[in-house]
CSV table of C-alpha atoms in Angstrom, one decimal:
chain,number,residue,atom,x,y,z
A,1,MET,CA,102.2,41.2,107.0
A,2,TRP,CA,101.0,44.6,105.9
A,3,GLN,CA,97.4,44.0,106.7
A,4,ALA,CA,98.4,44.0,110.7
A,5,ILE,CA,99.8,47.4,110.2
A,6,VAL,CA,95.9,48.8,109.2
A,7,GLU,CA,93.3,46.0,110.2
A,8,GLU,CA,91.5,45.6,113.5
A,9,PRO,CA,90.7,49.6,113.7
A,10,LYS,CA,89.1,49.3,117.2
A,11,GLN,CA,92.5,48.2,118.6
A,12,ILE,CA,95.1,51.4,118.5
A,13,GLY,CA,98.9,50.7,118.9
A,14,LYS,CA,99.0,48.4,115.8
A,15,ARG,CA,102.3,46.6,115.3
A,16,ALA,CA,103.6,44.3,112.7
A,17,TRP,CA,107.7,43.4,112.3
A,18,LEU,CA,109.8,41.7,110.3
A,19,ASP,CA,112.5,39.8,111.8
A,20,ARG,CA,115.8,40.8,111.5
A,21,PHE,CA,117.3,37.5,110.2
A,22,SER,CA,114.7,36.8,108.1
A,23,TRP,CA,114.6,37.5,103.9
A,24,TYR,CA,111.2,38.1,102.1
A,25,GLN,CA,110.6,38.6,98.5
A,26,MET,CA,107.7,40.6,98.0
A,27,GLN,CA,106.2,41.7,94.9
A,28,ASP,CA,103.7,44.3,94.0
A,29,GLN,CA,101.9,45.0,97.6
A,30,ASP,CA,99.2,47.8,98.1
A,31,VAL,CA,98.3,48.9,101.8
A,32,PRO,CA,95.1,50.9,102.4
A,33,GLY,CA,94.1,52.9,105.1
A,34,ALA,CA,92.1,55.6,104.5
A,35,THR,CA,89.3,54.8,107.0
A,36,ARG,CA,91.8,53.6,110.1
A,37,LEU,CA,92.5,54.6,113.2
A,38,GLY,CA,95.1,54.6,115.4
A,39,HIS,CA,98.6,54.5,115.4
A,40,HIS,CA,100.3,52.4,113.1
A,41,ASP,CA,104.0,50.7,113.8
A,42,CYS,CA,105.8,48.9,111.5
A,43,LEU,CA,109.0,47.8,112.4
A,44,ILE,CA,111.1,46.6,110.0
A,45,SER,CA,114.4,44.8,111.2
A,46,GLY,CA,115.2,42.0,108.5
A,47,THR,CA,115.3,42.4,104.5
A,48,ILE,CA,112.2,42.7,102.1
A,49,VAL,CA,113.8,41.9,98.2
A,50,ALA,CA,111.8,42.5,94.8
A,51,PRO,CA,111.8,39.8,92.4
A,52,ARG,CA,114.7,40.3,90.1
A,53,ASP,CA,113.0,40.0,86.8
A,54,PRO,CA,110.9,42.6,85.1
A,55,GLU,CA,108.5,40.1,83.6
A,56,VAL,CA,107.0,39.6,87.5
A,57,TRP,CA,105.2,42.9,86.8
A,58,HIS,CA,103.7,42.1,83.7
A,59,ASP,CA,99.9,42.4,85.2
A,60,LEU,CA,101.0,44.5,87.7
A,61,ASN,CA,101.1,48.6,88.0
A,62,LYS,CA,104.4,48.7,86.9
A,63,ARG,CA,104.7,52.1,88.6
A,64,LYS,CA,105.3,51.2,92.0
A,65,TRP,CA,106.2,48.1,94.3
A,66,ILE,CA,105.6,48.7,98.1
A,67,TYR,CA,102.4,51.2,98.5
A,68,PHE,CA,100.8,53.0,101.1
A,69,HIS,CA,98.0,55.0,100.6
A,70,GLY,CA,95.1,57.0,103.2
A,71,VAL,CA,97.3,55.5,105.7
A,72,ASN,CA,97.1,58.3,108.7
A,73,HIS,CA,100.0,58.0,111.5
A,74,LEU,CA,102.3,55.6,110.6
A,75,SER,CA,105.4,54.9,111.7
A,76,ILE,CA,108.0,52.7,110.0
A,77,ASP,CA,111.7,51.7,112.3
A,78,GLY,CA,114.0,48.8,112.8
A,79,GLY,CA,116.9,49.3,111.0
A,80,GLY,CA,116.2,47.0,108.1
A,81,LYS,CA,116.4,46.8,104.1
A,82,ILE,CA,114.6,47.0,101.2
A,83,ASP,CA,116.4,45.8,97.8
A,84,GLY,CA,114.6,46.4,94.8
A,85,MET,CA,117.1,44.6,92.8
A,86,GLY,CA,116.7,47.1,89.9
A,87,GLN,CA,119.4,45.9,87.7
A,88,GLU,CA,117.6,43.7,85.2
A,89,TRP,CA,115.3,47.2,85.0
A,90,TRP,CA,118.4,49.2,84.7
A,91,SER,CA,119.8,47.5,81.9
A,92,ARG,CA,116.3,47.6,79.8
A,93,SER,CA,116.0,51.4,80.4
A,94,CYS,CA,116.2,53.4,77.5
A,95,LYS,CA,118.1,56.1,79.7
A,96,HIS,CA,121.0,53.8,79.1
A,97,ASN,CA,120.2,52.4,75.6
A,98,TYR,CA,118.1,54.7,73.0
A,99,THR,CA,117.1,52.0,71.1
A,100,ASN,CA,115.2,50.7,74.1
A,101,PRO,CA,111.4,51.9,74.4
A,102,CYS,CA,110.7,53.9,77.6
A,103,LYS,CA,108.6,52.2,79.7
A,104,PRO,CA,107.4,52.4,83.6
A,105,ALA,CA,109.6,51.1,86.2
A,106,PRO,CA,108.5,50.8,89.9
A,107,THR,CA,109.2,53.4,92.8
A,108,ALA,CA,109.7,51.1,95.5
A,109,LEU,CA,108.4,52.6,98.9
A,110,THR,CA,105.4,55.2,97.9
A,111,PHE,CA,103.1,57.0,100.5
A,112,HIS,CA,100.3,58.3,98.6
A,113,ARG,CA,97.8,60.5,100.5
A,114,CYS,CA,98.9,59.9,104.2
A,115,LYS,CA,98.9,61.8,106.8
A,116,ASN,CA,101.6,62.1,110.4
A,117,LEU,CA,104.4,59.9,108.7
A,118,LYS,CA,107.1,58.8,110.6
A,119,ILE,CA,109.9,56.7,108.6
A,120,SER,CA,113.1,56.1,110.3
A,121,ASN,CA,116.4,54.2,110.4
A,122,LEU,CA,115.6,52.3,107.1
A,123,MET,CA,118.1,51.6,104.0
A,124,LEU,CA,116.6,51.0,100.5
A,125,ILE,CA,118.8,50.1,98.0
A,126,ASN,CA,118.8,49.4,94.2
A,127,SER,CA,115.6,50.5,93.5
A,128,GLN,CA,114.1,49.8,90.3
A,129,LYS,CA,113.6,53.5,89.8
A,130,MET,CA,112.4,56.2,92.5
A,131,HIS,CA,113.7,54.5,95.9
A,132,MET,CA,110.9,56.6,98.3
A,133,ALA,CA,108.0,58.9,97.3
A,134,PHE,CA,105.8,60.9,98.9
A,135,THR,CA,102.9,62.4,97.2
A,136,SER,CA,100.1,64.4,98.3
A,137,CYS,CA,100.7,63.8,102.0
A,138,ARG,CA,100.8,66.1,104.7
A,139,ARG,CA,103.1,66.3,107.8
A,140,VAL,CA,105.9,63.8,106.9
A,141,VAL,CA,109.4,63.2,109.2
A,142,ALA,CA,111.7,61.0,107.8
A,143,SER,CA,114.9,60.4,109.3
A,144,HIS,CA,118.1,58.3,109.1
A,145,LEU,CA,117.9,57.2,106.2
A,146,LYS,CA,120.3,55.5,103.8
A,147,VAL,CA,119.7,55.2,100.1
A,148,LEU,CA,122.4,53.7,97.9
A,149,ALA,CA,122.5,52.5,94.2
A,150,PRO,CA,125.3,53.4,91.2
A,151,ALA,CA,126.0,56.3,90.0
A,152,THR,CA,125.3,54.8,86.5
A,153,SER,CA,121.6,53.9,87.5
A,154,PRO,CA,119.2,55.7,85.8
A,155,ASN,CA,115.9,57.8,87.7
A,156,THR,CA,116.8,56.5,90.8
A,157,ASP,CA,115.6,59.5,92.7
A,158,GLY,CA,116.5,58.9,96.1
A,159,ILE,CA,113.9,61.0,97.9
A,160,HIS,CA,111.0,62.4,96.3
A,161,ILE,CA,108.8,64.9,97.3
A,162,SER,CA,105.4,66.0,95.4
A,163,ALA,CA,102.4,67.9,96.0
A,164,THR,CA,102.5,67.2,99.7
A,165,THR,CA,103.1,69.8,102.9
A,166,GLY,CA,104.8,69.9,105.9
A,167,VAL,CA,108.1,67.5,105.2
A,168,GLU,CA,111.5,67.4,107.4
A,169,ILE,CA,114.2,65.3,105.9
A,170,SER,CA,117.1,65.1,108.2
A,171,ARG,CA,120.2,63.0,109.4
A,172,SER,CA,119.9,61.1,105.7
A,173,VAL,CA,123.2,59.4,103.1
A,174,ILE,CA,121.7,59.5,99.9
A,175,ARG,CA,124.1,57.9,97.1
A,176,THR,CA,122.4,57.1,94.0
A,177,GLY,CA,122.2,57.9,89.8
A,178,ASP,CA,119.7,60.4,89.9
A,179,ASP,CA,118.4,63.3,92.4
A,180,CYS,CA,119.6,62.9,96.2
A,181,ILE,CA,116.4,64.5,96.6
A,182,SER,CA,113.9,65.9,94.1
A,183,ILE,CA,110.7,68.4,95.3
A,184,VAL,CA,108.4,68.6,92.5
A,185,ARG,CA,104.4,70.1,92.0
A,186,ASN,CA,102.6,72.0,94.5
A,187,SER,CA,104.9,71.3,97.4
A,188,SER,CA,105.6,73.6,100.0
A,189,ARG,CA,107.1,74.0,103.9
A,190,VAL,CA,109.7,71.7,103.3
A,191,TRP,CA,112.8,71.4,105.3
A,192,ILE,CA,116.0,69.6,105.0
A,193,ARG,CA,119.3,69.4,106.8
A,194,ASN,CA,121.8,67.5,107.9
A,195,ILE,CA,122.0,65.3,104.3
A,196,SER,CA,124.8,63.9,102.5
A,197,CYS,CA,124.4,63.3,98.6
A,198,GLY,CA,126.8,61.9,96.6
A,199,PRO,CA,127.1,60.4,93.6
A,200,GLY,CA,123.9,61.8,92.0
A,201,HIS,CA,122.5,64.8,90.6
A,202,GLY,CA,122.2,66.8,94.1
A,203,ILE,CA,119.2,68.2,95.4
A,204,SER,CA,116.3,69.8,92.7
A,205,ILE,CA,113.8,72.2,92.9
A,206,GLY,CA,111.8,70.7,89.8
A,207,SER,CA,111.4,70.3,86.7
A,208,LEU,CA,108.2,72.4,86.9
A,209,GLY,CA,105.9,73.5,84.3
A,210,LYS,CA,106.5,70.6,81.7
A,211,SER,CA,103.7,70.8,79.3
A,212,ASN,CA,102.8,73.7,79.8
A,213,ALA,CA,101.4,73.0,83.4
A,214,TRP,CA,100.7,75.9,86.3
A,215,GLU,CA,102.8,74.2,89.5
A,216,LYS,CA,104.0,75.7,92.2
A,217,ILE,CA,106.8,75.5,94.7
A,218,GLN,CA,107.3,77.6,98.0
A,219,ASN,CA,108.7,77.9,101.4
A,220,VAL,CA,111.6,75.2,100.8
A,221,LYS,CA,114.5,75.0,102.7
A,222,VAL,CA,118.0,73.3,102.8
A,223,ASP,CA,119.8,73.8,105.7
A,224,GLY,CA,123.2,71.8,106.2
A,225,ALA,CA,124.3,69.3,103.4
A,226,TYR,CA,127.5,67.7,102.4
A,227,LEU,CA,128.1,67.2,98.6
A,228,TYR,CA,130.2,65.5,96.3
A,229,ASN,CA,131.1,64.0,93.4
A,230,THR,CA,127.7,65.2,91.7
A,231,ASP,CA,126.6,66.0,88.4
A,232,ASN,CA,124.9,69.1,90.3
A,233,GLY,CA,124.9,70.9,93.7
A,234,VAL,CA,121.7,73.0,94.2
A,235,ARG,CA,119.6,73.5,91.3
A,236,ILE,CA,115.7,74.7,90.0
A,237,LYS,CA,114.6,73.8,86.9
A,238,THR,CA,111.7,74.5,85.0
A,239,TRP,CA,110.5,74.2,81.4
A,240,GLN,CA,109.6,76.7,78.7
A,241,GLY,CA,106.2,77.4,78.1
A,242,GLY,CA,105.1,76.3,81.9
A,243,SER,CA,103.6,78.8,84.9
A,244,GLY,CA,103.1,78.8,88.1
A,245,PHE,CA,106.0,80.1,90.6
A,246,ALA,CA,108.8,78.8,92.7
A,247,SER,CA,109.3,81.2,95.7
A,248,ASN,CA,111.0,81.7,99.1
A,249,ILE,CA,114.0,78.5,98.8
A,250,THR,CA,116.8,79.1,100.8
A,251,PHE,CA,119.6,76.8,100.6
A,252,LYS,CA,122.7,77.0,103.4
A,253,ASN,CA,125.3,76.2,105.3
A,254,ILE,CA,126.3,73.3,102.2
A,255,LEU,CA,129.7,71.9,101.8
A,256,MET,CA,130.7,70.9,98.1
A,257,GLU,CA,133.5,68.4,96.9
A,258,ASN,CA,134.2,68.0,93.4
A,259,VAL,CA,130.3,69.0,92.1
A,260,SER,CA,130.0,70.3,88.4
A,261,ASN,CA,127.0,73.2,88.4
A,262,PRO,CA,127.0,74.0,91.9
A,263,ILE,CA,124.1,76.4,92.2
A,264,ILE,CA,121.6,76.5,89.4
A,265,ILE,CA,118.7,78.0,88.2
A,266,ASP,CA,117.9,76.8,84.9
A,267,GLN,CA,114.7,78.1,83.0
A,268,TYR,CA,115.4,76.5,79.8
A,269,TYR,CA,115.2,72.7,81.1
A,270,CYS,CA,114.9,69.8,78.2
A,271,ASP,CA,115.4,66.5,79.0
A,272,SER,CA,114.2,65.6,75.3
A,273,ARG,CA,116.0,63.8,72.7
A,274,ASN,CA,115.0,66.6,70.5
A,275,PRO,CA,115.2,70.3,70.8
A,276,CYS,CA,112.7,71.6,72.9
A,277,LYS,CA,110.9,74.7,71.2
A,278,ASN,CA,111.4,78.1,72.4
A,279,GLN,CA,108.1,79.1,74.2
A,280,THR,CA,107.5,82.9,76.2
A,281,SER,CA,105.9,82.0,79.1
A,282,ALA,CA,108.0,80.4,82.1
A,283,VAL,CA,107.3,79.2,85.5
A,284,GLN,CA,108.2,82.9,88.0
A,285,VAL,CA,111.7,82.2,90.1
A,286,GLY,CA,111.5,84.8,93.0
A,287,ASN,CA,113.3,85.1,96.8
A,288,ILE,CA,115.7,82.3,96.0
A,289,SER,CA,119.0,82.6,98.7
A,290,PHE,CA,121.9,80.9,98.8
A,291,ILE,CA,124.0,81.5,101.9
A,292,ASN,CA,126.8,80.0,103.3
A,293,ILE,CA,128.2,77.5,100.1
A,294,GLU,CA,131.6,76.9,99.9
A,295,GLY,CA,134.1,74.0,98.5
A,296,THR,CA,135.3,73.1,94.8
A,297,SER,CA,133.1,73.1,91.5
A,298,ALA,CA,134.2,70.5,88.5
A,299,THR,CA,133.1,73.1,86.4
A,300,GLU,CA,134.4,76.2,84.9
A,301,GLU,CA,131.2,77.8,85.6
A,302,THR,CA,130.1,77.7,89.2
A,303,ILE,CA,127.0,80.0,89.4
A,304,LYS,CA,124.3,79.7,86.6
A,305,PHE,CA,121.0,81.6,86.6
A,306,ALA,CA,120.0,81.2,83.1
A,307,CYS,CA,116.3,83.2,83.4
A,308,SER,CA,113.3,84.0,81.1
A,309,ASP,CA,113.4,86.8,79.2
A,310,THR,CA,109.3,87.3,79.7
A,311,SER,CA,109.5,86.1,83.7
A,312,PRO,CA,112.9,87.4,84.4
A,313,CYS,CA,114.2,85.6,88.3
A,314,GLU,CA,113.8,88.2,91.2
A,315,GLY,CA,115.1,88.7,94.5
A,316,LEU,CA,118.1,86.4,94.2
A,317,TYR,CA,120.5,86.4,96.7
A,318,LEU,CA,124.3,85.8,97.5
A,319,GLU,CA,126.0,85.4,100.9
A,320,ASN,CA,129.5,83.9,101.8
A,321,ILE,CA,129.8,81.5,98.5
A,322,PHE,CA,133.5,80.5,97.8
A,323,LEU,CA,133.7,78.1,95.1
A,324,PRO,CA,137.0,78.0,93.7
A,325,SER,CA,138.2,75.0,90.8
A,326,TYR,CA,138.7,71.3,92.3
A,327,PHE,CA,141.1,71.1,89.0
A,328,GLY,CA,142.8,74.6,90.3
A,329,GLY,CA,142.1,77.8,87.5
A,330,ASP,CA,139.3,80.2,87.5
A,331,THR,CA,135.4,79.9,87.8
A,332,ARG,CA,132.7,82.1,86.4
A,333,SER,CA,129.6,82.9,87.0
A,334,PHE,CA,126.4,83.2,84.4
A,335,CYS,CA,123.7,85.7,84.3
A,336,TRP,CA,120.6,85.9,82.2
A,337,GLN,CA,117.8,88.4,83.2
A,338,ALA,CA,118.3,87.4,87.2
A,339,HIS,CA,118.7,90.0,89.4
A,340,GLY,CA,119.4,90.0,92.9
A,341,SER,CA,121.8,91.2,95.2
A,342,ALA,CA,125.1,89.7,97.3
A,343,GLN,CA,126.2,90.1,100.6
A,344,GLY,CA,129.4,89.2,102.2
A,345,TYR,CA,132.9,87.5,100.0
A,346,VAL,CA,130.9,85.7,96.8
A,347,TYR,CA,133.2,83.8,94.2
A,348,PRO,CA,132.7,83.7,91.9
A,349,PRO,CA,131.7,87.5,91.7
A,350,ALA,CA,127.9,87.4,91.3
A,351,CYS,CA,127.0,89.4,87.6
A,352,PHE,CA,123.2,89.8,88.3
A,353,SER,CA,121.2,92.3,86.4
A,354,ASN,CA,120.5,95.8,88.0
A,355,SER,CA,121.1,94.6,91.3
A,356,SER,CA,121.2,97.9,92.8
A,357,ASP,CA,117.6,98.9,91.7
A,358,PHE,CA,116.3,95.9,93.4
A,359,ILE,CA,114.8,95.8,97.3
A,360,ARG,CA,115.3,92.3,98.3
A,361,GLN,CA,112.0,91.1,100.2
A,362,ASN,CA,113.0,89.7,104.0
A,363,VAL,CA,111.4,86.5,103.1
A,364,LEU,CA,114.0,83.7,104.3
A,365,LEU,CA,112.2,81.0,106.4
A,366,GLU,CA,112.4,80.6,110.3
A,367,PRO,CA,114.9,78.0,111.7
A,368,ASN,CA,112.2,75.5,111.9
A,369,PRO,CA,109.3,75.1,109.7
A,370,ALA,CA,106.3,74.5,112.1
A,371,ILE,CA,105.9,71.6,109.6
A,372,ASN,CA,102.6,70.5,112.8
A,373,SER,CA,100.7,73.5,111.7
A,374,VAL,CA,99.5,72.2,108.2
């Protein structure tokens, strides 16, 4: 079926489809297309199902299931479903049982080195690991997606963005066991709007700088989101020892309900079983804005800015924040080496260091990043 999308390059407007009454079981599928021309449409109105048994991947690449690489001008639509049948993978995960060895698991749907993508009206459920990933892509529009997996399913990120420029994600519902949306190394010009997230781990920038890597994230805007019952709200996480920067990032117009750690910058991130060693270098975090965020916090510590001693956070900005406790009682802020300013009503109150000495730069993104200009 997939070959129909990219074959016969002399014809423009290739189209492939899965019938809505059909059910297809599919093993590892690799769809190349770097040399193909024209616009390719893929209509999925049926259901694509992965083999249930992880042993089927014995001689296959265990990091991918459906994999598009080098395909340009591709549209996927149709209202269909992709089911990763990940339950057996989860039960074998080292995140569930530390006595299990940590092994790779497939991402359900990956786009690598693709340009001009449009993905809409698609449901992804129960992926073996991540549900959808864009890696080294350019100009991506994704909308009207539904991504579902149990809150206890490990590493089942909804949408993962890596080394990708010019992304718009909108009008989607994501309920998984990990980040609803994760944006990692060397990505820029990302616009996220009108997202429902939860349960899961919230919307994350990073992690960045693992294994002393130089990495960057810039020009990201999250405008319009509803988060509920998530382990984190909006988060930036970096490892000690890394370098690079995360800058020009705005989170605004966000409603949270029973969210743990609603606003967090953590430059001491460590998900190792053993404590991570202290290191002096760090990814520079600066020009980060949190605007019009309200709701309820499941944790007493509602705002946390844990920044590096050697590379403090600069240019943090809070405006119109109201995050009382979901359970009643007070909430509080925590700041370490965090420099910035606040405007409007902010609860819990800001705790910036030397905020009066910092003149904030005008770095907010335009309302609609020109994703087609990259």
